[in-house]
XYZ file of C-alpha atoms in Angstrom:
556
model
C 17.449 99.668 79.366
C 17.040 96.604 81.576
C 13.945 95.324 83.360
C 12.946 92.536 85.690
C 9.513 90.952 85.724
C 8.433 87.513 86.848
C 4.766 88.036 87.628
C 3.336 85.654 84.997
C 3.662 81.941 84.320
C 5.426 82.418 80.989
C 8.318 84.466 82.413
C 11.596 83.662 80.671
C 13.165 80.363 81.806
C 10.723 80.452 84.732
C 13.150 82.923 86.300
C 12.334 86.418 85.009
C 12.181 88.594 81.913
C 15.164 90.954 81.814
C 15.260 92.412 78.290
C 11.684 92.209 77.023
C 8.657 90.478 78.424
C 7.527 87.217 76.881
C 4.126 88.941 76.959
C 5.489 91.577 74.578
C 5.963 94.555 76.897
C 9.250 96.376 76.524
C 11.610 97.456 79.292
C 10.271 101.015 79.325
C 6.722 99.885 80.033
C 7.878 97.318 82.583
C 9.822 99.969 84.487
C 6.981 102.489 84.337
C 4.674 99.829 85.763
C 7.135 99.270 88.598
C 7.294 103.011 89.296
C 3.511 103.279 89.297
C 3.245 100.490 91.883
C 6.035 102.216 93.855
C 4.052 105.482 94.046
C 0.815 103.623 94.813
C 2.637 102.208 97.813
C 3.559 105.757 98.825
C -0.102 106.788 98.654
C -0.922 103.818 100.838
C 1.749 104.696 103.402
C 0.229 108.148 103.926
C -3.303 106.750 103.916
C -2.421 104.240 106.647
C -0.792 106.970 108.701
C -3.904 109.119 108.283
C -6.022 106.188 109.407
C -3.903 105.942 112.563
C -4.796 109.592 113.201
C -8.505 108.843 112.832
C -8.947 109.847 109.185
C -10.130 107.097 106.794
C -9.212 108.020 103.218
C -9.831 104.633 101.631
C -12.829 105.937 99.669
C -10.410 108.357 97.991
C -7.409 106.045 97.583
C -8.920 102.649 96.754
C -10.576 103.451 93.384
C -7.350 104.852 91.953
C -5.108 102.209 93.534
C -7.300 99.477 92.063
C -7.227 101.034 88.606
C -3.464 101.531 88.791
C -2.769 97.956 89.859
C -5.235 96.667 87.267
C -3.278 98.443 84.517
C -0.124 96.548 85.502
C -1.665 93.083 85.189
C -0.088 90.890 82.522
C -1.299 91.667 78.982
C -3.551 94.552 80.056
C -1.681 97.705 79.051
C 1.397 98.200 76.893
C 1.103 101.971 76.416
C 3.964 103.951 77.983
C 2.127 107.272 77.645
C -0.813 105.912 79.633
C 1.557 104.934 82.422
C 3.191 108.359 82.389
C -0.265 109.866 82.916
C -1.128 107.388 85.670
C 2.109 108.217 87.497
C 1.279 111.928 87.239
C -2.140 111.217 88.741
C -0.554 109.086 91.447
C 1.763 111.912 92.497
C -1.188 114.304 92.687
C -3.218 111.888 94.817
C -0.226 111.194 97.044
C 0.092 114.943 97.684
C -3.596 115.151 98.635
C -3.377 112.209 101.016
C -0.132 113.517 102.490
C -1.726 116.910 103.190
C -4.716 115.329 104.930
C -2.450 113.152 107.047
C -0.193 116.044 108.044
C -3.214 118.157 108.957
C -4.660 115.407 111.148
C -1.296 114.721 112.745
C -0.795 118.368 113.686
C -4.320 118.614 115.097
C -3.760 115.498 117.216
C -0.181 116.150 118.363
C 0.222 119.907 118.212
C 3.298 119.706 116.014
C 4.367 118.926 112.472
C 5.071 115.311 111.548
C 8.820 114.669 111.419
C 8.997 110.881 111.416
C 10.768 108.673 108.913
C 9.089 107.713 105.673
C 9.982 105.164 102.999
C 11.116 106.540 99.648
C 7.801 105.395 98.161
C 6.233 108.338 100.001
C 8.882 110.950 99.248
C 10.416 110.503 95.800
C 9.158 112.922 93.185
C 10.139 114.369 89.838
C 8.306 116.639 87.411
C 10.562 115.435 84.590
C 8.966 112.462 82.818
C 12.371 111.236 81.642
C 13.215 110.592 85.299
C 10.301 108.157 85.492
C 12.118 105.776 83.179
C 15.399 105.957 85.104
C 13.754 105.622 88.510
C 11.683 102.698 87.323
C 14.825 100.621 86.903
C 15.640 101.045 90.618
C 12.297 100.430 92.313
C 11.101 97.107 90.965
C 10.958 93.647 92.424
C 14.691 93.390 93.078
C 14.795 96.388 95.430
C 13.947 93.871 98.187
C 17.169 91.956 98.692
C 16.014 89.136 100.999
C 14.659 86.500 98.622
C 11.991 85.184 101.020
C 10.758 88.635 102.022
C 10.694 89.547 98.329
C 8.757 86.406 97.513
C 6.095 87.051 100.148
C 5.786 90.737 99.272
C 5.287 89.891 95.608
C 2.868 87.072 96.397
C 0.711 89.539 98.337
C 1.115 92.251 95.689
C 0.187 89.953 92.789
C -2.804 88.646 94.729
C -3.781 92.264 95.350
C -3.535 92.979 91.623
C -6.158 90.285 91.075
C -8.307 91.763 93.828
C -7.902 95.175 92.196
C -9.160 93.892 88.844
C -12.206 92.237 90.404
C -12.830 95.196 92.703
C -12.694 97.624 89.801
C -15.265 95.615 87.837
C -17.561 95.562 90.859
C -17.166 99.310 91.379
C -18.128 99.965 87.740
C -21.408 98.220 88.578
C -21.883 100.312 91.713
C -20.612 97.802 94.283
C -17.753 98.180 96.730
C -16.950 97.238 100.323
C -15.067 99.415 102.781
C -13.287 96.332 104.124
C -11.786 95.604 100.712
C -10.965 99.256 100.027
C -9.127 99.555 103.337
C -7.203 96.375 102.707
C -5.822 97.614 99.386
C -3.937 100.438 101.095
C -3.055 98.333 104.137
C -1.527 95.604 101.985
C 0.513 97.929 99.784
C 1.786 99.928 102.752
C 2.798 96.718 104.497
C 5.085 95.780 101.607
C 7.198 98.867 102.389
C 7.595 98.004 106.089
C 11.004 96.466 106.730
C 10.062 95.668 110.330
C 7.594 92.990 109.223
C 8.884 89.483 109.880
C 8.483 86.548 107.515
C 5.673 85.280 109.750
C 3.981 88.685 109.527
C 4.223 88.555 105.747
C 2.812 85.028 105.643
C -0.128 86.395 107.603
C -0.480 89.224 105.074
C -0.529 86.726 102.210
C -3.263 84.709 103.915
C -5.269 87.874 104.555
C -4.900 88.667 100.850
C -6.547 85.313 100.152
C -9.402 86.139 102.501
C -9.932 89.477 100.765
C -9.834 87.727 97.392
C -12.803 85.603 98.514
C -14.646 88.726 99.652
C -13.910 90.537 96.399
C -14.978 87.668 94.165
C -18.189 87.370 96.198
C -18.750 91.105 95.736
C -18.252 90.884 91.980
C -20.550 87.866 91.831
C -23.215 89.942 93.585
C -22.595 92.880 91.242
C -22.840 90.753 88.092
C -25.842 88.664 89.101
C -27.860 91.533 90.611
C -27.334 93.529 87.408
C -27.573 90.883 84.694
C -29.236 87.905 86.405
C -27.800 84.530 87.325
C -26.084 82.704 84.447
C -28.295 80.037 82.906
C -27.313 76.770 81.213
C -26.674 77.815 77.630
C -25.573 76.137 74.429
C -23.347 78.889 73.073
C -23.184 79.195 69.302
C -19.639 79.090 67.912
C -20.574 79.642 64.267
C -21.086 82.940 62.418
C -23.717 84.806 60.444
C -23.442 86.890 57.276
C -23.685 90.316 58.920
C -20.655 92.424 59.824
C -19.719 92.077 63.465
C -17.889 93.498 66.473
C -15.788 91.156 68.607
C -15.573 91.937 72.326
C -12.944 90.402 74.587
C -11.897 90.799 78.198
C -14.045 90.716 81.328
C -16.031 93.960 81.623
C -19.759 93.158 81.490
C -20.760 96.836 81.642
C -18.928 97.385 78.359
C -20.742 94.339 76.989
C -24.102 95.772 78.013
C -23.464 99.175 76.459
C -22.087 97.703 73.243
C -25.183 95.530 72.812
C -27.454 98.497 73.479
C -25.677 100.705 70.958
C -25.473 98.072 68.197
C -29.131 97.054 68.409
C -30.903 97.774 65.132
C -27.712 98.771 63.297
C -27.269 95.576 61.294
C -24.033 94.870 63.192
C -23.745 91.594 65.126
C -21.814 91.122 68.363
C -19.593 88.157 69.220
C -17.609 87.372 72.359
C -14.018 86.228 72.362
C -11.970 84.356 74.950
C -12.635 85.645 78.490
C -15.954 87.238 77.468
C -17.504 83.882 76.485
C -19.534 83.614 79.757
C -21.513 86.744 78.824
C -23.547 84.447 76.559
C -25.147 82.859 79.639
C -26.466 86.008 81.356
C -30.238 86.511 80.946
C -29.918 90.276 80.411
C -27.861 89.748 77.268
C -29.927 86.950 75.748
C -32.682 89.345 74.716
C -30.490 90.794 71.978
C -31.074 88.983 68.676
C -27.857 90.373 67.212
C -25.774 88.746 69.980
C -24.599 85.774 67.939
C -22.289 83.779 70.204
C -18.569 83.189 70.726
C -15.855 83.453 68.092
C -12.595 81.573 68.421
C -10.670 80.331 71.392
C -8.570 81.619 74.272
C -6.597 84.849 74.228
C -3.336 83.646 72.716
C -4.977 82.678 69.419
C -6.001 86.268 68.743
C -3.260 87.033 66.234
C -4.964 84.680 63.771
C -8.571 84.963 64.946
C -8.645 88.765 64.937
C -7.436 88.675 61.335
C -10.172 86.291 60.222
C -12.926 88.071 62.163
C -12.688 90.992 59.691
C -14.544 93.488 61.910
C -13.644 95.758 64.850
C -12.342 94.246 68.095
C -12.933 95.774 71.536
C -10.469 94.850 74.280
C -12.076 95.696 77.608
C -9.274 94.230 79.760
C -6.452 91.746 79.354
C -5.360 89.669 77.540
C -3.862 91.639 74.637
C -1.010 90.144 72.626
C 1.294 92.205 70.378
C -1.002 93.783 67.818
C -0.427 92.903 64.155
C -0.610 95.484 61.386
C -3.293 93.412 59.659
C -5.892 94.454 62.246
C -4.238 97.398 64.015
C -6.662 99.866 62.419
C -9.711 98.021 63.761
C -8.738 97.038 67.313
C -9.786 99.324 70.178
C -9.025 99.355 73.890
C -11.027 100.737 76.787
C -10.915 100.824 80.576
C -7.457 100.022 81.959
C -6.413 98.223 78.770
C -4.129 99.997 76.333
C -1.720 99.535 73.457
C 0.481 102.053 71.585
C -1.105 103.615 68.488
C -4.386 101.778 69.128
C -7.527 103.876 69.544
C -8.672 104.044 73.148
C -12.358 104.515 73.977
C -12.559 106.977 76.913
C -14.234 106.169 80.201
C -17.920 106.935 80.559
C -18.883 110.276 82.048
C -21.087 110.419 85.122
C -24.554 109.116 84.236
C -23.600 108.379 80.617
C -22.480 105.376 78.572
C -19.219 104.894 76.749
C -19.419 105.910 73.110
C -18.850 102.939 70.800
C -20.093 104.713 67.672
C -16.650 104.647 66.033
C -16.573 100.856 66.225
C -20.128 100.568 64.940
C -19.551 102.800 61.923
C -16.331 100.957 61.122
C -18.082 97.595 61.399
C -20.597 98.604 58.749
C -17.739 98.885 56.239
C -16.241 95.461 57.077
C -16.844 91.988 55.739
C -18.614 89.431 57.884
C -16.451 87.065 59.969
C -14.797 84.038 58.413
C -16.303 80.928 59.975
C -13.780 78.987 62.064
C -16.067 76.259 63.379
C -19.723 75.444 63.943
C -21.881 73.971 66.649
C -22.262 74.910 70.296
C -20.410 74.696 73.592
C -22.084 74.563 77.030
C -21.865 77.365 79.597
C -23.755 78.957 82.449
C -23.122 76.418 85.193
C -22.411 78.862 87.997
C -23.406 78.425 91.639
C -27.111 79.203 91.222
C -27.589 76.614 88.498
C -25.579 73.865 90.188
C -27.146 74.390 93.600
C -30.631 74.325 92.066
C -29.982 70.646 91.306
C -27.901 69.971 94.435
C -30.110 67.040 95.433
C -29.513 65.414 92.062
C -25.765 66.016 92.329
C -25.558 64.587 95.855
C -27.620 61.568 94.842
C -25.255 60.944 91.913
C -22.296 61.061 94.301
C -23.902 58.824 96.898
C -24.946 56.160 94.398
C -21.513 56.217 92.735
C -22.490 57.728 89.392
C -20.158 60.660 90.121
C -16.859 59.422 91.501
C -15.083 62.767 91.740
C -15.261 66.438 90.873
C -12.087 67.985 89.485
C -11.736 71.754 89.656
C -9.721 72.741 86.578
C -10.208 76.497 86.599
C -7.676 79.182 85.844
C -5.907 80.513 82.780
C -4.805 79.288 79.398
C -1.446 80.117 77.864
C 0.725 79.716 74.805
C 3.130 76.993 75.761
C 2.877 73.367 74.683
C 3.041 72.040 78.245
C -0.521 73.268 78.768
C -1.657 70.331 76.665
C -1.411 68.575 80.022
C -4.853 69.940 80.916
C -6.387 68.588 77.704
C -4.757 65.236 78.427
C -6.138 65.225 81.970
C -9.651 65.941 80.692
C -9.387 63.082 78.199
C -7.833 60.738 80.757
C -10.399 61.306 83.491
C -12.811 58.365 83.814
C -16.445 58.758 82.824
C -17.572 59.198 86.435
C -15.497 62.388 86.846
C -17.009 65.867 86.447
C -14.842 68.900 85.618
C -15.704 72.175 87.349
C -14.116 75.060 85.470
C -13.928 78.829 85.159
C -11.574 81.214 83.383
C -10.005 80.688 79.983
C -8.391 77.396 81.046
C -11.671 75.865 79.847
C -10.619 76.241 76.209
C -8.246 73.314 76.657
C -11.218 70.933 76.943
C -14.588 72.692 76.547
C -14.915 71.550 72.937
C -14.242 67.895 73.702
C -17.247 65.581 73.620
C -17.076 64.314 77.192
C -20.783 63.564 77.535
C -22.837 63.783 80.718
C -23.740 61.813 83.826
C -27.491 61.448 84.204
C -28.018 64.772 82.438
C -25.233 66.552 84.330
C -22.600 67.692 81.785
C -19.104 66.414 82.559
C -17.762 69.950 82.050
C -19.564 72.487 84.216
C -18.381 75.945 83.180
C -19.058 78.534 85.900
C -17.829 81.498 83.849
C -14.933 83.957 84.021
C -11.918 83.536 86.307
C -13.636 85.550 89.059
C -16.410 82.948 88.945
C -14.021 80.636 90.740
C -16.074 82.016 93.611
C -18.942 79.885 92.296
C -16.738 76.799 92.466
C -15.701 77.554 96.052
C -19.317 78.314 96.969
C -20.468 75.003 95.476
C -17.806 73.149 97.491
C -18.809 74.879 100.728
C -22.502 74.180 100.133
C -21.821 70.520 99.309
C -19.796 70.295 102.524
C -22.849 71.384 104.521
C -25.344 69.325 102.539
C -23.289 66.150 102.759
C -22.497 66.597 106.449
C -18.734 66.636 105.918
C -16.600 68.212 108.651
C -13.617 69.139 106.486
C -13.874 70.600 102.989
C -10.914 68.411 102.020
C -13.005 65.290 102.714
C -15.299 66.070 99.801
C -14.796 64.098 96.564
C -13.214 67.193 94.976
C -9.672 67.614 93.658
C -8.015 70.791 92.384
C -5.877 70.863 89.239
C -5.364 74.580 88.611
C -3.835 76.288 85.572
C -2.343 79.684 86.338
C -0.994 82.421 84.094
C -1.438 85.912 85.533
C -2.208 87.733 88.757
C -5.956 87.106 88.949
C -5.101 83.415 89.106
C -2.793 84.229 92.035
C -5.750 85.850 93.808
C -7.853 82.745 93.098
C -5.111 80.461 94.433
C -4.755 82.498 97.625
C -8.544 82.499 97.995
C -8.625 78.691 97.850
C -5.826 78.453 100.398
C -7.626 80.859 102.734
C -10.626 78.502 102.663
C -8.362 75.731 103.922
C -8.269 73.744 100.673
C -5.296 71.402 100.491
C -3.659 69.228 97.883
C -3.925 71.698 95.001
C -2.005 70.796 91.869
C -0.680 73.932 90.192
C 0.801 74.190 86.739
C 2.101 74.024 84.172
C 4.990 75.400 86.290
C 5.179 76.724 89.816
C 5.492 80.537 90.090
C 9.002 81.913 89.674
C 8.286 84.489 92.378
C 7.776 81.811 95.040
C 11.129 81.192 96.725
C 12.218 77.747 97.855
C 11.546 78.512 101.520
C 8.129 80.028 100.815
C 7.267 77.035 98.641
C 8.227 74.744 101.508
C 5.791 76.604 103.764
C 3.016 76.212 101.187
C 3.819 72.525 100.755
C 3.952 71.860 104.491
C 0.771 73.764 105.297
C -1.339 73.161 102.181
C 0.276 70.235 100.332
C 0.596 72.274 97.137
C 2.175 70.224 94.379
C 3.203 70.786 90.753
C 1.312 69.207 87.894
C 3.132 66.206 86.469
C 2.291 63.396 84.064
C -1.394 63.551 83.113
C -2.036 59.816 83.423
C -0.302 59.550 86.790
C -1.994 62.676 88.099
C -5.427 61.397 87.088
C -4.800 58.122 88.898
C -3.812 60.056 92.022
C -6.757 62.460 91.691
C -9.286 59.643 91.423
C -7.691 58.026 94.475
C -8.200 61.265 96.381
C -4.495 62.080 96.548
């Protein structure tokens, strides 16, 4: 069975995966993901029509749409059976939304609705085998016009990032109607053949605006629940107790795991994207929270082996699971992998049950030490702005020549060494602002500080790119600069998956220009769409590290 997927940076030949994903997903899973998105669009079509009749169903549609899109993010879920179940749920929700729309339409117009509908709203089968066949027909390539396809996918991938961030916020009790309504509006719009290229460009920019709103919402959810991140020297060594390793982005899972392991003799370590949890005040009170183990996500095949204890994947990024640790890796939330134990969602008013991991951990050896020492973290917006006067003074007296935003994702390929080379090549008056797992390319380098300000300021997870944008906007006001692009800040962004697309669109919506993006430009951006982005925002590919650094320090 064939597939087509080009949503991540590592897509084959920077064109598209057609047999098996470079990420490891097979054609069956890829096609089921496409069918799920297809039906989510159908839900959205009915929900938008209901809205036109005066019935707002976004509180019913948005939570499921966000979870469904989240499951299709790169390296989140490889389990075909989970996608079969999600498609079943999507059909059921579509029927509910359809019924409410048809009822409202009849009440308003005195007759049954008989208008045309896209196939996203009408196709159905109760035979699961049909899901696999239909999935091959409803993916990316169903849109023939390459520029329309490019813009639809750019909006959809940005929305996937919004969905991930929105889902995390909702778990912590935060959501915004504006964001919920946009999820269904955006998906429905991608089925509308009457939308012009200009209309779709507008949709993409609105996606960026909603990405800013969603990251701000998640920032509020995280900081109001766990406190503002504090400057922290994060331990990267190990202790002699057995441990549980937690990866991904879900801080609620982190909280409940720490609560349930307290007093058990089992330590807790973060891995990869969960590293920033070490800087939240609410988690520092736990003596058995040791620190961070290992590096970014793509090293897990070796690091999960040497950790020896159970691993909890709360979100992406999962790589193909090796037999050597298959019996001690667990997924939860929207993450999933075939034949890997999945921890069910929490019931209303209750916590998830991590007892199986805890009991298993007690039978395991302690982690093998990979390294020792500490790495700095916790430099999010609250910390940086608390010393804004000191930062501005350092800029004005020339101690800080430039800030370089190097947030985003890490990845497997050798060309990402570019970001390490840039960090090494930057002069001593340059400060790196980072978030996301891109930091692992340089956060263990000894780059020193400038007057007590570390030269790598790590704001946190990829969603904490909001902190970096917030810092830029606040510096713009404090320094009396009219245009955000006149600040001594350059952007050298590493992208990999769809949350990075949301971050990119967020930066563009704030009017930021001159972004370098790498290590390759997205395969889903057509030549004409790229030209629009270049003309309007001066987006450029990363190049030679030494030449790029010279241009960056010159403000180019």
